[in-house]
mmCIF file of C-alpha atoms in Angstrom:
data_model
loop_
_atom_site.group_PDB
_atom_site.id
_atom_site.type_symbol
_atom_site.label_atom_id
_atom_site.label_comp_id
_atom_site.label_asym_id
_atom_site.label_seq_id
_atom_site.Cartn_x
_atom_site.Cartn_y
_atom_site.Cartn_z
ATOM 1 C CA MET A 1 11.727 -165.056 -38.895
ATOM 2 C CA SER A 2 12.112 -167.791 -41.463
ATOM 3 C CA ALA A 3 9.152 -169.871 -42.511
ATOM 4 C CA PRO A 4 8.969 -173.335 -40.960
ATOM 5 C CA GLU A 5 10.399 -176.103 -43.098
ATOM 6 C CA ARG A 6 7.715 -177.971 -44.980
ATOM 7 C CA ILE A 7 7.785 -181.694 -44.293
ATOM 8 C CA PRO A 8 6.873 -183.704 -47.393
ATOM 9 C CA PRO A 9 4.120 -186.275 -46.981
ATOM 10 C CA ARG A 10 5.330 -189.733 -46.034
ATOM 11 C CA SER A 11 5.181 -192.312 -48.774
ATOM 12 C CA VAL A 12 2.790 -195.137 -47.878
ATOM 13 C CA THR A 13 4.042 -198.621 -48.759
ATOM 14 C CA PRO A 14 1.728 -201.100 -50.522
ATOM 15 C CA ALA A 15 1.775 -203.314 -47.411
ATOM 16 C CA GLU A 16 0.671 -200.415 -45.173
ATOM 17 C CA LEU A 17 -1.995 -199.400 -47.633
ATOM 18 C CA LEU A 18 -3.418 -202.915 -47.879
ATOM 19 C CA THR A 19 -3.171 -203.676 -44.170
ATOM 20 C CA ARG A 20 -4.275 -200.400 -42.587
ATOM 21 C CA GLY A 21 -6.301 -198.709 -45.295
ATOM 22 C CA GLU A 22 -10.037 -198.261 -45.378
ATOM 23 C CA LEU A 23 -11.410 -200.964 -47.633
ATOM 24 C CA THR A 24 -14.386 -200.042 -49.820
ATOM 25 C CA VAL A 25 -16.108 -202.645 -51.979
ATOM 26 C CA ARG A 26 -16.808 -201.398 -55.514
ATOM 27 C CA GLY A 27 -18.038 -204.560 -57.205
ATOM 28 C CA ARG A 28 -17.771 -208.317 -57.584
ATOM 29 C CA ILE A 29 -15.663 -210.274 -60.072
ATOM 30 C CA ARG A 30 -18.272 -212.755 -61.239
ATOM 31 C CA GLU A 31 -15.930 -215.028 -63.213
ATOM 32 C CA ALA A 32 -14.060 -216.034 -60.040
ATOM 33 C CA SER A 33 -14.797 -219.476 -58.574
ATOM 34 C CA ASN A 34 -14.731 -218.022 -55.036
ATOM 35 C CA ALA A 35 -16.016 -214.666 -53.803
ATOM 36 C CA ALA A 36 -13.658 -212.030 -55.215
ATOM 37 C CA LEU A 37 -14.473 -208.364 -54.628
ATOM 38 C CA TYR A 38 -13.002 -205.412 -56.489
ATOM 39 C CA CYS A 39 -12.212 -202.709 -53.920
ATOM 40 C CA THR A 40 -10.339 -199.530 -53.251
ATOM 41 C CA VAL A 41 -8.167 -199.031 -50.202
ATOM 42 C CA ALA A 42 -7.151 -195.629 -48.804
ATOM 43 C CA TYR A 43 -4.683 -194.674 -46.067
ATOM 44 C CA GLU A 44 -2.858 -191.413 -45.205
ATOM 45 C CA GLY A 45 -3.398 -189.884 -48.624
ATOM 46 C CA GLY A 46 -2.554 -193.039 -50.517
ATOM 47 C CA GLU A 47 -5.183 -194.926 -52.503
ATOM 48 C CA ALA A 48 -5.142 -197.967 -54.751
ATOM 49 C CA ALA A 49 -7.389 -200.596 -56.265
ATOM 50 C CA CYS A 50 -7.232 -204.080 -54.810
ATOM 51 C CA ILE A 51 -8.968 -207.430 -54.738
ATOM 52 C CA TYR A 52 -10.451 -208.760 -51.496
ATOM 53 C CA LYS A 53 -11.311 -212.451 -51.130
ATOM 54 C CA PRO A 54 -13.083 -213.122 -47.822
ATOM 55 C CA VAL A 55 -12.641 -216.517 -46.230
ATOM 56 C CA ALA A 56 -16.437 -216.657 -45.840
ATOM 57 C CA GLY A 57 -16.746 -216.718 -49.633
ATOM 58 C CA GLU A 58 -14.466 -219.710 -50.227
ATOM 59 C CA ARG A 59 -16.117 -222.768 -51.741
ATOM 60 C CA PRO A 60 -15.220 -226.080 -50.055
ATOM 61 C CA LEU A 61 -12.692 -228.266 -51.899
ATOM 62 C CA TRP A 62 -12.310 -232.010 -51.493
ATOM 63 C CA ASP A 63 -8.509 -231.891 -51.159
ATOM 64 C CA PHE A 64 -7.827 -228.634 -49.283
ATOM 65 C CA PRO A 65 -9.034 -227.809 -45.746
ATOM 66 C CA ASP A 66 -11.954 -225.372 -45.603
ATOM 67 C CA GLY A 67 -11.185 -221.721 -44.959
ATOM 68 C CA THR A 68 -7.466 -221.866 -45.833
ATOM 69 C CA LEU A 69 -7.259 -220.439 -49.354
ATOM 70 C CA ALA A 70 -6.731 -216.800 -48.345
ATOM 71 C CA ARG A 71 -3.790 -217.741 -46.132
ATOM 72 C CA ARG A 72 -2.269 -219.784 -48.956
ATOM 73 C CA GLU A 73 -2.446 -216.750 -51.244
ATOM 74 C CA VAL A 74 -0.535 -214.680 -48.679
ATOM 75 C CA ALA A 75 1.997 -217.486 -48.209
ATOM 76 C CA ALA A 76 2.605 -217.563 -51.981
ATOM 77 C CA TYR A 77 3.375 -213.842 -51.910
ATOM 78 C CA GLU A 78 5.758 -214.286 -48.979
ATOM 79 C CA VAL A 79 7.664 -217.078 -50.709
ATOM 80 C CA GLY A 80 7.723 -215.162 -53.980
ATOM 81 C CA GLU A 81 9.271 -212.161 -52.244
ATOM 82 C CA ALA A 82 11.849 -214.379 -50.557
ATOM 83 C CA THR A 83 13.201 -215.446 -53.956
ATOM 84 C CA GLY A 84 14.165 -211.842 -54.675
ATOM 85 C CA TRP A 85 11.967 -211.870 -57.773
ATOM 86 C CA THR A 86 8.862 -209.732 -58.279
ATOM 87 C CA LEU A 87 6.300 -212.446 -59.056
ATOM 88 C CA VAL A 88 3.151 -211.935 -56.955
ATOM 89 C CA PRO A 89 1.405 -208.600 -56.268
ATOM 90 C CA PRO A 90 1.613 -207.413 -52.633
ATOM 91 C CA THR A 91 -0.828 -209.554 -50.637
ATOM 92 C CA VAL A 92 -1.892 -209.407 -46.980
ATOM 93 C CA LEU A 93 -4.356 -211.049 -44.616
ATOM 94 C CA ARG A 94 -6.767 -208.591 -43.003
ATOM 95 C CA ASP A 95 -10.299 -207.964 -41.794
ATOM 96 C CA GLY A 96 -12.745 -206.490 -44.264
ATOM 97 C CA PRO A 97 -16.458 -205.827 -44.720
ATOM 98 C CA TYR A 98 -17.153 -209.582 -44.908
ATOM 99 C CA GLY A 99 -14.627 -210.754 -42.345
ATOM 100 C CA GLU A 100 -11.059 -211.948 -42.611
ATOM 101 C CA GLY A 101 -9.704 -212.394 -46.090
ATOM 102 C CA MET A 102 -6.889 -211.952 -48.518
ATOM 103 C CA CYS A 103 -6.294 -208.432 -49.865
ATOM 104 C CA GLN A 104 -4.058 -208.076 -52.939
ATOM 105 C CA LEU A 105 -2.966 -205.020 -54.887
ATOM 106 C CA TRP A 106 -4.829 -204.858 -58.195
ATOM 107 C CA VAL A 107 -2.644 -205.260 -61.285
ATOM 108 C CA GLU A 108 -3.942 -203.729 -64.496
ATOM 109 C CA ALA A 109 -2.794 -206.026 -67.281
ATOM 110 C CA VAL A 110 -1.363 -204.335 -70.374
ATOM 111 C CA PRO A 111 -1.427 -205.632 -73.956
ATOM 112 C CA GLU A 112 1.675 -207.655 -74.700
ATOM 113 C CA ALA A 113 2.921 -210.301 -77.100
ATOM 114 C CA GLU A 114 1.166 -213.636 -76.601
ATOM 115 C CA LEU A 115 2.438 -215.815 -73.783
ATOM 116 C CA LEU A 116 0.354 -218.901 -74.658
ATOM 117 C CA ALA A 117 -0.872 -220.271 -77.973
ATOM 118 C CA LEU A 118 -2.338 -223.298 -79.720
ATOM 119 C CA VAL A 119 -0.518 -223.966 -82.984
ATOM 120 C CA ASP A 120 -1.081 -226.376 -85.845
ATOM 121 C CA ALA A 121 2.408 -227.869 -85.764
ATOM 122 C CA GLU A 122 4.386 -230.806 -84.428
ATOM 123 C CA GLU A 123 7.151 -228.697 -82.879
ATOM 124 C CA PRO A 124 7.230 -225.222 -81.312
ATOM 125 C CA GLY A 125 8.645 -222.385 -83.361
ATOM 126 C CA PRO A 126 11.568 -220.151 -82.323
ATOM 127 C CA GLY A 127 10.908 -218.390 -79.033
ATOM 128 C CA TRP A 128 8.320 -220.951 -77.886
ATOM 129 C CA LYS A 129 8.323 -224.022 -75.624
ATOM 130 C CA ALA A 130 6.035 -227.019 -76.083
ATOM 131 C CA VAL A 131 3.610 -228.060 -73.343
ATOM 132 C CA GLY A 132 1.704 -230.853 -75.097
ATOM 133 C CA PHE A 133 -1.016 -231.686 -77.589
ATOM 134 C CA ALA A 134 -4.588 -230.656 -76.881
ATOM 135 C CA ASP A 135 -7.889 -231.840 -78.324
ATOM 136 C CA VAL A 136 -9.491 -228.837 -80.037
ATOM 137 C CA GLY A 137 -12.617 -230.630 -81.283
ATOM 138 C CA GLU A 138 -13.767 -232.458 -84.394
ATOM 139 C CA GLY A 139 -10.999 -234.996 -83.944
ATOM 140 C CA ARG A 140 -8.275 -232.365 -84.281
ATOM 141 C CA THR A 141 -5.351 -231.662 -82.014
ATOM 142 C CA ALA A 142 -3.108 -228.628 -81.666
ATOM 143 C CA LEU A 143 0.181 -228.089 -79.920
ATOM 144 C CA LEU A 144 -0.080 -225.991 -76.760
ATOM 145 C CA VAL A 145 2.980 -223.743 -76.415
ATOM 146 C CA HIS A 146 4.132 -220.953 -74.126
ATOM 147 C CA ALA A 147 6.680 -218.211 -74.682
ATOM 148 C CA ASP A 148 10.319 -218.897 -73.850
ATOM 149 C CA ASP A 149 10.215 -215.921 -71.506
ATOM 150 C CA GLU A 150 12.490 -215.558 -68.459
ATOM 151 C CA ARG A 151 9.614 -214.124 -66.409
ATOM 152 C CA LEU A 152 7.522 -217.234 -67.117
ATOM 153 C CA ARG A 153 10.492 -219.410 -66.245
ATOM 154 C CA ARG A 154 10.791 -217.760 -62.847
ATOM 155 C CA LEU A 155 7.079 -218.337 -62.262
ATOM 156 C CA ALA A 156 7.559 -221.999 -63.215
ATOM 157 C CA VAL A 157 10.184 -222.273 -60.461
ATOM 158 C CA LEU A 158 7.913 -220.552 -57.947
ATOM 159 C CA ASP A 159 5.037 -222.879 -58.868
ATOM 160 C CA ALA A 160 7.271 -225.903 -58.284
ATOM 161 C CA VAL A 161 8.176 -224.566 -54.831
ATOM 162 C CA ILE A 162 4.638 -223.706 -53.725
ATOM 163 C CA ASN A 163 3.126 -226.781 -55.441
ATOM 164 C CA ASN A 164 0.650 -224.743 -57.457
ATOM 165 C CA ALA A 165 -2.301 -226.927 -58.435
ATOM 166 C CA ASP A 166 -3.843 -224.434 -60.880
ATOM 167 C CA ARG A 167 -1.518 -222.288 -63.004
ATOM 168 C CA LYS A 168 -3.689 -221.154 -65.923
ATOM 169 C CA GLY A 169 -3.122 -218.549 -68.591
ATOM 170 C CA GLY A 170 -5.655 -216.205 -67.013
ATOM 171 C CA HIS A 171 -3.484 -216.123 -63.882
ATOM 172 C CA LEU A 172 -0.628 -214.395 -65.755
ATOM 173 C CA LEU A 173 -0.752 -210.595 -65.759
ATOM 174 C CA PRO A 174 1.853 -208.563 -67.703
ATOM 175 C CA ALA A 175 2.016 -205.110 -66.105
ATOM 176 C CA GLY A 176 3.116 -201.686 -67.247
ATOM 177 C CA ASP A 177 6.240 -201.891 -65.060
ATOM 178 C CA GLY A 178 7.578 -204.741 -67.223
ATOM 179 C CA CYS A 179 6.883 -207.379 -64.572
ATOM 180 C CA LEU A 180 4.786 -210.470 -65.171
ATOM 181 C CA TYR A 181 2.663 -211.211 -62.109
ATOM 182 C CA GLY A 182 1.099 -214.502 -61.121
ATOM 183 C CA ILE A 183 -2.225 -214.400 -59.267
ATOM 184 C CA ASP A 184 -4.807 -216.837 -57.819
ATOM 185 C CA HIS A 185 -2.646 -218.936 -55.498
ATOM 186 C CA GLY A 186 -5.361 -220.378 -53.263
ATOM 187 C CA VAL A 187 -4.654 -224.020 -54.147
ATOM 188 C CA THR A 188 -0.986 -224.160 -53.221
ATOM 189 C CA PHE A 189 1.308 -225.642 -50.556
ATOM 190 C CA HIS A 190 -0.423 -229.030 -50.352
ATOM 191 C CA ALA A 191 1.873 -231.606 -48.753
ATOM 192 C CA GLU A 192 1.154 -234.065 -51.610
ATOM 193 C CA ASP A 193 2.429 -233.470 -55.136
ATOM 194 C CA LYS A 194 -0.277 -231.531 -57.002
ATOM 195 C CA LEU A 195 1.703 -229.410 -59.460
ATOM 196 C CA ARG A 196 -0.700 -228.586 -62.305
ATOM 197 C CA THR A 197 0.490 -225.918 -64.683
ATOM 198 C CA LEU A 198 0.778 -224.713 -68.255
ATOM 199 C CA LEU A 199 4.462 -223.929 -67.743
ATOM 200 C CA TRP A 200 5.974 -227.360 -68.455
ATOM 201 C CA GLY A 201 8.107 -226.141 -71.356
ATOM 202 C CA TRP A 202 11.338 -226.337 -69.352
ATOM 203 C CA ALA A 203 10.586 -229.728 -67.731
ATOM 204 C CA GLY A 204 13.803 -231.669 -67.237
ATOM 205 C CA GLU A 205 16.003 -228.759 -68.338
ATOM 206 C CA PRO A 206 18.749 -227.391 -66.053
ATOM 207 C CA LEU A 207 17.772 -224.575 -63.736
ATOM 208 C CA THR A 208 19.308 -221.229 -64.579
ATOM 209 C CA PRO A 209 22.078 -219.886 -62.297
ATOM 210 C CA ASP A 210 19.596 -217.162 -61.310
ATOM 211 C CA ALA A 211 17.095 -219.805 -60.170
ATOM 212 C CA VAL A 212 19.750 -221.735 -58.224
ATOM 213 C CA THR A 213 20.719 -218.532 -56.393
ATOM 214 C CA ALA A 214 17.079 -217.732 -55.599
ATOM 215 C CA LEU A 215 16.405 -221.273 -54.343
ATOM 216 C CA GLY A 216 19.522 -221.190 -52.186
ATOM 217 C CA ALA A 217 18.349 -217.954 -50.564
ATOM 218 C CA LEU A 218 14.900 -219.454 -50.073
ATOM 219 C CA GLN A 219 16.393 -222.576 -48.484
ATOM 220 C CA GLU A 220 18.076 -220.407 -45.843
ATOM 221 C CA GLN A 221 14.936 -218.386 -45.166
ATOM 222 C CA LEU A 222 12.855 -221.534 -44.662
ATOM 223 C CA LYS A 223 15.022 -222.817 -41.815
ATOM 224 C CA ASP A 224 13.450 -223.062 -38.364
ATOM 225 C CA GLY A 225 13.525 -219.679 -36.647
ATOM 226 C CA ALA A 226 14.110 -217.691 -39.846
ATOM 227 C CA ALA A 227 11.735 -214.781 -40.454
ATOM 228 C CA LEU A 228 10.039 -216.348 -43.488
ATOM 229 C CA ALA A 229 9.482 -219.671 -41.725
ATOM 230 C CA THR A 230 7.972 -217.798 -38.779
ATOM 231 C CA ARG A 231 5.565 -215.875 -41.024
ATOM 232 C CA LEU A 232 4.564 -219.027 -42.877
ATOM 233 C CA ALA A 233 3.787 -220.742 -39.569
ATOM 234 C CA GLY A 234 0.804 -218.399 -39.221
ATOM 235 C CA LEU A 235 -0.442 -219.202 -42.721
ATOM 236 C CA ILE A 236 0.067 -222.909 -43.487
ATOM 237 C CA THR A 237 0.589 -226.073 -41.424
ATOM 238 C CA PRO A 238 3.945 -227.397 -40.114
ATOM 239 C CA GLY A 239 3.614 -230.356 -42.476
ATOM 240 C CA GLU A 240 3.094 -228.027 -45.435
ATOM 241 C CA ILE A 241 6.139 -225.969 -44.446
ATOM 242 C CA ASP A 242 8.209 -229.161 -44.243
ATOM 243 C CA ALA A 243 6.948 -230.203 -47.675
ATOM 244 C CA THR A 244 7.919 -226.780 -49.067
ATOM 245 C CA ARG A 245 11.430 -227.194 -47.658
ATOM 246 C CA ALA A 246 11.613 -230.651 -49.227
ATOM 247 C CA ARG A 247 10.596 -229.306 -52.643
ATOM 248 C CA VAL A 248 13.293 -226.616 -52.491
ATOM 249 C CA ASP A 249 15.874 -229.195 -51.432
ATOM 250 C CA ALA A 250 14.823 -231.517 -54.279
ATOM 251 C CA LEU A 251 15.064 -228.758 -56.884
ATOM 252 C CA LEU A 252 18.553 -227.840 -55.735
ATOM 253 C CA ALA A 253 19.635 -231.484 -55.577
ATOM 254 C CA SER A 254 18.404 -232.264 -59.102
ATOM 255 C CA GLY A 255 19.413 -228.928 -60.592
ATOM 256 C CA THR A 256 16.551 -229.243 -63.074
ATOM 257 C CA HIS A 257 12.983 -228.126 -63.577
ATOM 258 C CA PRO A 258 10.543 -230.818 -62.390
ATOM 259 C CA GLU A 259 8.701 -233.115 -64.773
ATOM 260 C CA PRO A 260 5.059 -234.232 -64.499
ATOM 261 C CA GLY A 261 4.698 -236.971 -61.896
ATOM 262 C CA GLY A 262 1.881 -238.911 -63.552
ATOM 263 C CA GLN A 263 -0.258 -239.244 -60.419
ATOM 264 C CA TRP A 264 -2.151 -235.973 -60.912
ATOM 265 C CA PRO A 265 -3.420 -234.250 -64.088
ATOM 266 C CA ALA A 266 -0.421 -232.184 -65.107
ATOM 267 C CA ILE A 267 -2.194 -229.526 -67.188
ATOM 268 C CA PRO A 268 -5.269 -227.500 -66.146
ATOM 269 C CA TRP A 269 -8.020 -227.323 -68.737
ATOM 270 C CA PRO A 270 -9.285 -225.080 -70.156
ATOM 271 C CA PRO A 271 -5.883 -223.364 -70.239
ATOM 272 C CA VAL A 272 -7.287 -219.910 -69.517
#
């Protein structure tokens, strides 16, 4: 009699792990402006590190409704995935030890060439894009630049779509898989223009064909009744979904990266 065939263990997806896994708090990230807890999550033999941000730990903001930041983080992941680009770590909404919150796969940043710099020059050097001049003290200014990196450029497009009000250098995580992940998307999707980012280096330049294709796919997925639009309806308001559609339409109509509007501080400071 032959031995029974051994069935290999099923591979657990990041979404399953984050959604169904047992969440154990290991510590608190004290630098975060809202409660951010470093955790592990385990499910059916799979285990990973993650970050859990409970709604109960969100500080009130004057321009965003209370208790909505976790949902906005999940919405940013959903929209990022819909572009076909890998831009935001897997992120879900779930219950945890301190109530409902956002749970995101932890990304361990790896050393990489600089993405941002302050340089004593009037123009950016080869491989860099200028953001603007910054006061560095004692009456001196320096030119803030970012790398002319396709991964950053994709994040700049995503930020324009989700209306990111706080894209800082510390929110950019280069990972061992070669991807560059953006994190901390709680202040996004406002219906009013609030784009505030360090990634202005391509402002006014034509979108790449890759970006036009991604935005076209996103435009289809944001239509009423489409799966993405249905998921977003549980995360942000109808008015915010309409505003997201309008931003995608405007990007495709102009064919260019947006420029600062002048009604809102365009660059977060400090840049990290």
